[in-house]
Short mmCIF file of C-alpha atoms in Angstrom, two decimals:
data_model
loop_
_atom_site.label_atom_id
_atom_site.label_comp_id
_atom_site.label_asym_id
_atom_site.label_seq_id
_atom_site.Cartn_x
_atom_site.Cartn_y
_atom_site.Cartn_z
CA MET H 1 122.68 110.88 65.86
CA SER H 2 123.59 109.00 69.04
CA LYS H 3 122.12 105.58 69.67
CA PRO H 4 118.84 105.88 71.65
CA ASN H 5 119.17 105.19 75.37
CA LYS H 6 117.45 106.12 78.63
CA LEU H 7 118.69 109.68 78.36
CA THR H 8 117.45 109.99 74.79
CA HIS H 9 114.03 108.87 76.01
CA SER H 10 114.15 111.43 78.87
CA LEU H 11 115.05 114.19 76.44
CA ASP H 12 112.21 113.39 74.06
CA ARG H 13 109.68 115.09 76.33
CA PHE H 14 111.68 118.33 76.18
CA ALA H 15 111.40 118.48 72.40
CA ASP H 16 109.27 121.65 72.47
CA ILE H 17 111.79 123.61 74.57
CA LEU H 18 115.14 122.08 73.50
CA THR H 19 116.30 122.04 69.93
CA ALA H 20 117.68 118.88 68.35
CA GLU H 21 121.12 120.47 68.62
CA ASP H 22 120.62 121.14 72.36
CA ARG H 23 119.58 117.55 72.92
CA GLU H 24 122.58 116.26 71.00
CA LYS H 25 124.91 118.43 73.11
CA ILE H 26 123.45 116.96 76.30
CA LEU H 27 123.98 113.45 74.92
CA ASP H 28 127.58 114.30 74.03
CA LEU H 29 128.23 115.39 77.62
CA GLN H 30 127.87 111.77 78.72
CA LYS H 31 131.27 111.09 77.16
CA GLN H 32 132.85 113.64 79.49
CA PRO H 33 133.30 113.00 83.22
CA LEU H 34 131.75 115.61 85.49
CA PRO H 35 134.55 117.69 87.09
CA THR H 36 134.92 117.29 90.84
CA GLY H 37 133.73 120.31 92.79
CA ILE H 38 135.49 121.36 95.99
CA ARG H 39 134.51 124.00 98.55
CA ILE H 40 137.15 125.14 101.06
CA ASN H 41 136.15 125.55 104.73
CA PRO H 42 136.78 129.22 105.66
CA LEU H 43 136.43 128.37 109.37
CA LYS H 44 139.69 126.42 109.16
CA ALA H 45 141.82 128.19 106.54
CA ASP H 46 142.07 131.09 104.14
CA PRO H 47 140.41 129.56 101.05
CA ALA H 48 142.75 131.10 98.46
CA THR H 49 145.85 129.94 100.33
CA ALA H 50 144.38 126.52 101.07
CA ILE H 51 143.44 125.71 97.46
CA ARG H 52 146.86 126.82 96.24
CA ASP H 53 148.60 124.56 98.74
CA LEU H 54 146.29 121.61 98.06
CA ALA H 55 146.74 121.92 94.30
CA ALA H 56 150.52 121.89 94.69
CA ARG H 57 150.56 119.05 97.23
CA TYR H 58 148.25 116.69 95.35
CA ASP H 59 148.85 117.77 91.74
CA TRP H 60 145.39 119.16 91.13
CA ASP H 61 144.41 121.31 88.17
CA VAL H 62 141.87 123.68 89.75
CA HIS H 63 139.61 126.37 88.31
CA PRO H 64 137.55 128.87 90.35
CA ILE H 65 133.76 128.64 90.37
CA PRO H 66 132.68 132.21 89.58
CA PHE H 67 129.50 132.28 91.68
CA CYS H 68 130.96 130.65 94.82
CA ASP H 69 133.80 132.47 96.58
CA ASN H 70 135.25 129.34 98.17
CA GLY H 71 134.52 126.90 95.33
CA TRP H 72 136.73 125.37 92.64
CA THR H 73 136.50 122.51 90.18
CA ILE H 74 139.28 119.94 89.95
CA GLN H 75 139.82 119.09 86.29
CA SER H 76 142.51 116.50 86.97
CA ALA H 77 144.13 115.14 90.12
CA GLY H 78 147.35 113.30 90.95
CA GLN H 79 145.72 112.12 94.20
CA SER H 80 141.99 111.67 94.57
CA PRO H 81 140.52 114.53 96.63
CA GLY H 82 138.40 112.05 98.59
CA THR H 83 141.45 110.30 100.08
CA THR H 84 143.34 113.12 101.81
CA ILE H 85 143.74 113.94 105.50
CA GLU H 86 142.43 117.45 104.76
CA HIS H 87 139.16 116.00 103.46
CA ARG H 88 138.89 113.68 106.44
CA LEU H 89 139.32 116.58 108.89
CA GLY H 90 136.87 118.89 107.13
CA LEU H 91 139.18 121.38 105.43
CA TYR H 92 137.06 121.01 102.31
CA TYR H 93 133.85 119.42 101.08
CA LEU H 94 133.43 117.63 97.76
CA GLN H 95 130.34 119.00 96.05
CA ASP H 96 129.12 119.29 92.50
CA ALA H 97 129.36 122.91 91.34
CA ALA H 98 125.61 123.02 90.60
CA SER H 99 124.90 122.16 94.24
CA MET H 100 126.79 125.29 95.29
CA VAL H 101 124.30 127.53 93.47
CA PRO H 102 121.35 127.47 95.93
CA VAL H 103 123.12 128.76 99.05
CA SER H 104 125.12 131.21 96.92
CA LEU H 105 121.81 132.96 96.07
CA PHE H 106 121.08 134.01 99.65
CA ASP H 107 121.74 137.51 100.90
CA PHE H 108 123.07 137.27 104.45
CA SER H 109 123.28 140.98 105.23
CA GLU H 110 121.66 140.42 108.64
CA PRO H 111 124.40 139.71 111.20
CA HIS H 112 122.90 136.77 113.13
CA PRO H 113 120.18 135.10 111.04
CA LEU H 114 118.02 132.20 112.14
CA VAL H 115 118.21 129.64 109.31
CA LEU H 116 116.16 126.51 108.64
CA ASP H 117 117.58 123.78 106.40
CA MET H 118 114.50 121.63 105.88
CA ALA H 119 116.02 118.54 104.21
CA ALA H 120 119.63 118.83 105.25
CA SER H 121 121.28 115.40 104.88
CA PRO H 122 123.96 114.61 103.84
CA GLY H 123 124.98 118.13 104.86
CA GLY H 124 126.83 119.72 101.96
CA LYS H 125 124.49 122.69 101.66
CA THR H 126 124.32 122.94 105.47
CA THR H 127 128.09 123.42 105.62
CA HIS H 128 127.71 126.07 102.91
CA LEU H 129 125.15 127.83 105.11
CA VAL H 130 127.65 127.71 107.98
CA ASP H 131 130.21 129.38 105.71
CA ARG H 132 127.85 132.06 104.41
CA THR H 133 126.73 133.03 107.94
CA GLY H 134 130.28 132.94 109.30
CA ASP H 135 128.94 130.45 111.87
CA LYS H 136 127.43 133.43 113.69
CA GLY H 137 123.75 132.86 112.98
CA PHE H 138 121.96 129.70 114.04
CA ILE H 139 121.06 126.83 111.71
CA LEU H 140 118.38 124.26 112.46
CA ALA H 141 119.48 121.39 110.21
CA ASN H 142 116.49 119.09 109.88
CA ASP H 143 115.96 115.88 107.94
CA GLY H 144 112.82 113.79 107.98
CA SER H 145 114.64 110.46 107.59
CA GLN H 146 116.19 108.87 110.67
CA GLY H 147 118.48 106.81 108.44
CA ARG H 148 120.03 109.97 107.00
CA ILE H 149 120.86 111.61 110.35
CA PRO H 150 124.20 109.80 111.01
CA ALA H 151 125.66 111.06 107.71
CA LEU H 152 124.50 114.59 108.50
CA ARG H 153 126.02 114.49 111.97
CA SER H 154 129.30 113.15 110.63
CA VAL H 155 129.63 115.87 107.98
CA LEU H 156 128.77 118.70 110.39
CA SER H 157 131.08 117.36 113.08
CA ALA H 158 134.00 117.31 110.64
CA TRP H 159 133.15 120.77 109.29
CA GLY H 160 133.39 122.35 112.73
CA GLY H 161 130.33 124.59 112.88
CA VAL H 162 129.06 125.41 116.36
CA ASN H 163 125.92 127.46 115.83
CA LEU H 164 123.68 124.63 114.74
CA ALA H 165 121.47 121.79 115.88
CA VAL H 166 120.38 118.65 114.01
CA THR H 167 116.75 117.51 114.24
CA GLN H 168 114.68 114.73 112.68
CA TYR H 169 111.08 115.77 111.98
CA PRO H 170 108.71 115.79 108.99
CA GLY H 171 109.48 119.00 107.13
CA GLU H 172 105.76 119.44 106.44
CA SER H 173 105.19 120.08 110.17
CA LEU H 174 107.82 122.77 110.74
CA GLY H 175 105.78 125.71 109.44
CA GLY H 176 102.92 125.00 111.83
CA TRP H 177 105.31 124.47 114.73
CA PHE H 178 107.43 127.58 114.15
CA PRO H 179 105.37 130.16 112.23
CA GLU H 180 107.28 133.25 111.04
CA THR H 181 110.39 132.29 113.00
CA PHE H 182 113.26 132.06 110.50
CA ASP H 183 115.07 134.75 108.49
CA ARG H 184 116.20 132.30 105.79
CA VAL H 185 114.91 128.87 104.73
CA LEU H 186 116.56 126.36 102.41
CA LEU H 187 114.48 123.59 100.87
CA ASP H 188 116.67 121.22 98.88
CA ALA H 189 113.68 119.06 98.15
CA PRO H 190 113.53 115.28 97.71
CA CYS H 191 113.24 114.70 93.98
CA SER H 192 113.51 112.18 91.14
CA MET H 193 117.09 113.27 90.35
CA GLU H 194 116.25 113.57 86.66
CA ASN H 195 119.24 115.86 86.10
CA LEU H 196 120.24 114.61 82.60
CA ARG H 197 123.90 114.30 83.67
CA PRO H 198 124.37 110.84 85.21
CA THR H 199 127.31 110.09 87.51
CA VAL H 200 128.71 106.91 89.06
CA ASN H 201 126.70 107.53 92.23
CA HIS H 202 123.54 108.57 90.41
CA PRO H 203 123.14 106.66 87.12
CA LEU H 204 120.27 107.25 84.75
CA ARG H 205 116.96 105.64 85.63
CA ASP H 206 113.47 105.79 84.21
CA THR H 207 110.97 108.04 85.95
CA THR H 208 107.23 108.00 85.40
CA ILE H 209 104.75 110.84 85.27
CA ASP H 210 103.09 109.33 88.36
CA GLU H 211 106.35 109.48 90.31
CA ARG H 212 107.03 113.05 89.26
CA LEU H 213 103.52 114.21 90.16
CA ARG H 214 103.66 112.48 93.55
CA LEU H 215 106.98 114.13 94.26
CA GLY H 216 105.55 117.47 93.14
CA GLU H 217 102.73 117.16 95.68
CA ARG H 218 105.18 116.53 98.50
CA GLN H 219 107.49 119.31 97.33
CA LEU H 220 104.59 121.75 97.38
CA ALA H 221 103.64 120.70 100.92
CA LEU H 222 107.24 121.20 102.04
CA LEU H 223 107.40 124.58 100.32
CA VAL H 224 104.23 125.79 102.02
CA SER H 225 105.60 124.66 105.39
CA GLY H 226 108.92 126.40 104.75
CA LEU H 227 107.20 129.65 103.81
CA GLN H 228 104.95 129.46 106.87
CA SER H 229 108.09 129.22 109.02
CA LEU H 230 109.68 132.23 107.27
CA LYS H 231 109.36 135.78 108.58
CA PRO H 232 107.77 138.35 106.23
CA GLY H 233 110.64 139.92 104.33
CA GLY H 234 112.63 136.70 104.61
CA LEU H 235 114.07 134.63 101.78
CA LEU H 236 113.58 130.97 100.83
CA VAL H 237 115.64 129.06 98.29
CA TYR H 238 113.90 126.14 96.60
CA ALA H 239 116.15 123.62 94.84
CA THR H 240 115.97 120.22 93.21
CA CYS H 241 118.56 118.15 91.36
CA SER H 242 115.86 117.43 88.79
CA LEU H 243 115.00 119.17 85.55
CA ALA H 244 111.49 117.68 85.46
CA PRO H 245 109.09 120.67 85.18
CA GLU H 246 106.55 118.75 87.27
CA GLU H 247 108.97 119.09 90.21
CA ASP H 248 110.18 122.58 89.44
CA GLU H 249 108.17 125.31 87.70
CA ALA H 250 104.87 123.44 88.12
CA VAL H 251 105.41 123.32 91.89
CA LEU H 252 106.27 127.01 92.11
CA ASN H 253 103.38 127.87 89.80
CA ALA H 254 100.96 126.12 92.17
CA LEU H 255 102.54 128.01 95.07
CA LEU H 256 102.10 131.38 93.35
CA ASP H 257 98.50 130.49 92.48
CA ARG H 258 97.87 129.79 96.15
CA PHE H 259 99.57 132.92 97.55
CA PRO H 260 99.59 135.41 94.66
CA ARG H 261 100.16 138.57 96.74
CA ALA H 262 102.46 137.20 99.41
CA LEU H 263 105.40 135.90 97.37
CA SER H 264 107.72 136.95 94.58
CA VAL H 265 110.41 135.08 92.66
CA ARG H 266 113.52 137.24 92.63
CA ASP H 267 115.58 137.78 89.52
CA VAL H 268 119.05 136.38 90.33
CA SER H 269 120.41 136.22 86.79
CA ASP H 270 123.08 138.82 87.59
CA GLN H 271 124.61 136.46 90.19
CA LEU H 272 125.60 133.82 87.63
CA PRO H 273 127.79 133.85 84.51
CA PHE H 274 125.18 132.09 82.37
CA LYS H 275 121.57 132.77 81.37
CA THR H 276 119.37 129.78 82.15
CA PRO H 277 115.85 131.10 82.89
CA GLY H 278 113.00 128.99 84.19
CA LEU H 279 110.12 127.92 81.96
CA THR H 280 106.98 130.01 81.52
CA GLN H 281 105.13 127.12 79.84
CA PHE H 282 105.47 123.38 79.35
CA ASN H 283 103.36 120.95 77.32
CA GLY H 284 100.84 123.70 76.64
CA GLN H 285 100.52 124.60 80.34
CA PRO H 286 101.30 128.30 80.98
CA TYR H 287 103.17 129.28 84.13
CA HIS H 288 103.51 132.62 85.94
CA ALA H 289 105.75 134.95 83.96
CA SER H 290 107.93 135.54 87.05
CA LEU H 291 109.14 131.92 86.85
CA ALA H 292 111.53 133.13 84.17
CA ASN H 293 113.45 134.49 87.22
CA ALA H 294 114.11 130.92 88.41
CA LEU H 295 117.25 129.09 87.29
CA ARG H 296 117.00 125.99 85.10
CA LEU H 297 120.62 124.82 84.90
CA TRP H 298 120.77 122.79 81.69
CA PRO H 299 124.00 120.73 81.58
CA HIS H 300 124.96 121.81 78.05
CA LEU H 301 124.72 125.50 78.99
CA THR H 302 126.56 125.35 82.30
CA GLY H 303 128.93 122.36 82.07
CA MET H 304 127.48 121.18 85.39
CA SER H 305 124.89 118.58 86.28
CA GLY H 306 121.26 119.52 85.74
CA PHE H 307 119.72 121.55 88.54
CA PHE H 308 116.77 123.84 89.30
CA THR H 309 116.60 126.57 91.90
CA ALA H 310 114.71 129.76 92.72
CA LEU H 311 114.97 132.54 95.30
CA ILE H 312 111.58 133.40 96.79
CA GLU H 313 110.87 136.48 98.89
CA LYS H 314 108.01 136.37 101.37
CA GLN H 315 106.41 139.80 101.17
CA ALA H 316 103.48 139.21 103.50
CA SER H 317 102.13 136.69 105.97
CA ILE H 318 100.41 133.57 104.66
CA PRO H 319 97.76 131.50 106.45
CA THR H 320 99.11 129.01 108.96
CA PRO H 321 96.44 126.66 110.30
CA GLU H 322 96.49 125.86 113.98
CA CYS H 323 98.16 122.52 114.57
CA GLU H 324 99.55 120.42 117.34
CA LYS H 325 102.46 121.87 119.26
CA PRO H 326 106.02 120.80 118.40
CA PRO H 327 107.63 117.98 120.36
CA THR H 328 109.00 119.21 123.66
CA ARG H 329 111.55 118.00 126.15
CA SER H 330 112.63 119.84 129.25
CA PHE H 331 116.18 120.99 128.62
CA SER H 332 117.14 119.53 131.98
CA ARG H 333 116.45 116.07 130.55
CA THR H 334 119.40 116.43 128.16
CA GLY H 335 121.71 116.11 131.16
CA LEU H 336 123.46 119.35 130.18
CA VAL H 337 124.13 121.65 133.13
CA ARG H 338 125.48 125.18 132.85
CA LEU H 339 129.14 125.23 133.85
CA ASP H 340 129.55 127.08 137.12
CA ASP H 341 131.48 130.36 137.08
CA GLU H 342 134.48 129.07 139.01
CA THR H 343 134.99 126.03 136.76
CA ALA H 344 134.45 128.18 133.65
CA LYS H 345 137.11 130.60 134.89
CA GLN H 346 139.53 127.73 135.54
CA LEU H 347 138.84 126.30 132.08
CA LYS H 348 139.59 129.62 130.38
CA ILE H 349 142.88 129.92 132.26
CA VAL H 350 143.99 126.38 131.38
CA ILE H 351 143.14 126.79 127.69
CA SER H 352 145.00 130.10 127.60
CA GLU H 353 148.06 128.61 129.32
CA ASN H 354 148.11 125.44 127.22
CA TYR H 355 147.28 126.88 123.80
CA GLY H 356 147.42 130.67 123.97
CA LEU H 357 143.74 130.75 122.99
CA ASP H 358 141.24 133.23 124.42
CA LEU H 359 138.16 131.09 125.10
CA LYS H 360 136.20 134.05 126.48
CA ALA H 361 136.63 135.89 123.17
CA ILE H 362 135.38 132.83 121.24
CA LEU H 363 132.30 132.54 123.46
CA ASN H 364 131.52 136.21 122.92
CA GLU H 365 132.20 136.21 119.18
CA TYR H 366 129.99 133.20 118.47
CA ASN H 367 127.43 133.77 121.25
CA LEU H 368 128.09 130.43 122.93
CA CYS H 369 127.58 129.04 126.43
CA LEU H 370 129.53 126.42 128.38
CA TYR H 371 127.55 123.38 129.51
CA GLU H 372 128.69 120.10 131.04
CA ARG H 373 127.30 116.58 130.84
CA LEU H 374 129.07 114.02 133.01
CA ASP H 375 132.68 115.18 132.56
CA LEU H 376 132.42 116.45 128.95
CA ILE H 377 132.12 120.20 128.39
CA HIS H 378 130.10 121.44 125.41
CA LEU H 379 129.78 124.67 123.45
CA ILE H 380 126.03 125.35 123.21
CA PRO H 381 124.54 128.09 120.97
CA GLN H 382 122.74 130.76 122.97
CA ARG H 383 120.29 131.22 120.10
CA TYR H 384 119.14 127.62 120.47
CA LEU H 385 118.49 128.30 124.14
CA ASP H 386 116.61 131.51 123.29
CA HIS H 387 114.37 130.08 120.55
CA PHE H 388 114.28 126.26 120.73
CA ARG H 389 115.28 125.32 124.28
CA HIS H 390 112.66 122.59 124.60
CA LEU H 391 112.93 121.13 121.09
CA PRO H 392 114.52 117.65 121.16
CA TYR H 393 117.61 117.42 118.95
CA GLU H 394 119.95 114.76 117.56
CA TRP H 395 123.14 116.86 117.78
CA ILE H 396 123.98 120.35 118.98
CA GLY H 397 126.92 122.73 119.12
CA MET H 398 130.33 121.16 119.68
CA PRO H 399 132.02 119.05 122.34
CA LEU H 400 134.83 121.18 123.79
CA GLY H 401 136.70 118.65 125.91
CA ARG H 402 137.27 117.44 129.43
CA LEU H 403 138.72 119.30 132.41
CA LEU H 404 140.75 116.71 134.30
CA ALA H 405 142.08 118.02 137.62
CA ASP H 406 144.28 120.92 136.46
CA ASP H 407 144.61 119.68 132.86
CA PHE H 408 142.38 119.92 129.82
CA GLN H 409 141.76 117.24 127.17
CA PRO H 410 140.40 118.99 124.07
CA SER H 411 137.98 117.23 121.76
CA PRO H 412 139.13 116.41 118.21
CA GLU H 413 136.39 118.73 116.91
CA PHE H 414 137.75 121.64 118.97
CA ILE H 415 141.32 121.00 117.82
CA ASN H 416 140.28 120.75 114.17
CA ARG H 417 138.20 123.94 114.27
CA PHE H 418 140.27 126.26 116.45
CA GLY H 419 143.79 124.79 116.15
CA ARG H 420 144.74 127.35 113.51
CA HIS H 421 144.59 130.01 116.26
CA PHE H 422 146.84 128.17 118.74
CA LYS H 423 150.02 129.93 119.83
CA ARG H 424 151.25 127.11 122.07
CA GLY H 425 150.59 123.42 122.62
CA ILE H 426 151.78 122.42 119.15
CA ILE H 427 154.06 119.56 118.11
CA GLU H 428 155.53 119.24 114.63
CA ILE H 429 156.23 115.88 113.00
CA PHE H 430 158.56 115.23 110.07
CA GLY H 431 159.46 112.93 107.21
CA GLU H 432 158.15 109.38 107.25
CA ASN H 433 156.31 110.08 110.50
CA ILE H 434 153.77 112.17 108.56
CA PRO H 435 152.22 109.36 106.44
CA GLN H 436 152.45 107.06 109.46
CA TRP H 437 150.45 109.57 111.50
CA ILE H 438 147.89 110.12 108.73
CA ALA H 439 147.43 106.33 108.56
CA GLY H 440 146.33 106.45 112.22
CA ARG H 441 149.49 105.07 113.87
CA ASP H 442 151.36 106.40 116.88
CA ILE H 443 154.79 108.02 116.49
CA ARG H 444 157.55 106.35 118.50
CA TYR H 445 160.10 108.69 120.10
CA PRO H 446 158.97 111.84 118.26
CA GLU H 447 161.55 114.58 117.71
CA THR H 448 160.56 117.39 120.08
CA ASP H 449 161.98 119.72 122.71
CA LEU H 450 158.80 119.36 124.74
CA SER H 451 158.97 117.38 127.95
CA PRO H 452 156.49 114.48 127.64
CA GLU H 453 153.97 114.81 130.43
CA GLY H 454 150.88 113.28 128.87
CA GLN H 455 149.82 116.66 127.46
CA TYR H 456 147.34 117.01 124.61
CA LEU H 457 148.79 118.78 121.60
CA LEU H 458 147.90 119.99 118.15
CA VAL H 459 149.93 117.97 115.64
CA THR H 460 151.26 119.78 112.56
CA ASP H 461 153.83 119.19 109.82
CA PRO H 462 156.41 121.58 108.28
CA ALA H 463 153.73 122.84 105.88
CA GLY H 464 151.67 123.96 108.88
CA ARG H 465 148.84 121.49 108.25
CA ASN H 466 146.47 120.75 111.11
CA LEU H 467 146.89 116.98 111.57
CA GLY H 468 144.60 116.63 114.56
CA LEU H 469 145.04 115.78 118.22
CA GLY H 470 147.91 113.89 119.83
CA LYS H 471 148.96 112.99 123.37
CA LEU H 472 152.67 113.27 124.16
CA LEU H 473 153.86 110.38 126.34
CA PRO H 474 157.44 109.46 127.40
CA LYS H 475 158.02 107.06 124.47
CA ARG H 476 155.41 107.98 121.87
CA LEU H 477 153.00 110.50 120.45
CA ARG H 478 149.62 108.86 120.77
CA ASN H 479 147.44 109.24 117.70
CA MET H 480 143.98 110.61 118.55
CA LEU H 481 142.67 111.20 115.04
CA PRO H 482 138.96 110.36 114.66
CA ARG H 483 138.58 106.75 113.57
#
């Protein structure tokens, strides 16, 4: 038997539901590093092609994640996946495989869903929502902590989604502010992180029953708010990176006690390659039988970190007490002004001439509008304007670029997202210039047949990689990668 440690102590309280052999297997997992999970960005590349090229380029041994179409695990790596230019520019996101389960459970059969991500930072699951909706719904990515907003903005900016807005409000208030508004709600709840599979970033720590119960109370309040904001017939995914029943089944059990006829926990066992049902009792406390439909991802059964998640269907309305109205701000106070028709027409012509890109088709496909603030043009989601026009936000849509006289300076975000569709306005760099460019340095006297006129170009290499934005000047290619 392994020497007792913090994990051994944590496992002791599961003695009535885990055998001694199960507990020993979990302890043995600590000798094995958790494989790195990677999810390819389908907005920027074909995932199957991208993972093949990345594996060859960086000497990765990759294995598909069966429940996530765009997910793989990296079992070994010649170059760390967190150090590449592709990671920096949002071609992929590093995410534990267990964290890919919650969003994978959603059915997105509706073409343009309104989605609420209640506790979104740092943004991994938000980017997964962008992928699953094809960036054609609208996602309100909220987080209650102001200190976590910069990380969320950074991740979403790199990912390249346009149909989203970032807000910073208490999640407990959202149901009262926006009753029966959203088609899908994700609550990746704040938790104790008692996942029984420690990592470098999240080592083992002691938790107390008081902490777990306090967290459970807040999780229940967030859940009720999320369900109040959900339309009848809509779906909510509840998730924690904790295996503490006080934060998982006990919370859902209290929810079902409160709204016994309005909710059901869907059976999603056929969506995963392993059987890890939720608990129907713990420490002598019985739970609703339907909680067996939840997913309790024990590390020794899945090979992943510990995780809990459940898919809840709202079958009928639930009481929503009257409360104060949501914060409001006249949209005019944002400084954003709808781009006039003549300027919009000029912009579309310039983008077509410079890059062979049909901006009108993009606006139609993603239901976007052109707005300007000072001299910067933005892509703004029409669905935000339709449903949340007066809700103050921290970030919205995507900066498109600047129209300067008869020229156009694209934003790095626009280049990184839509560059794969360019037919013109591309410069290729070679040899030792590639690592120099990736390091953030300019290229002196680049090899090109283009006449240097200060034009803004998509930079690529012979492998066709999107290497960001550059400005071609008479003696150099100016590096405009995000710093």
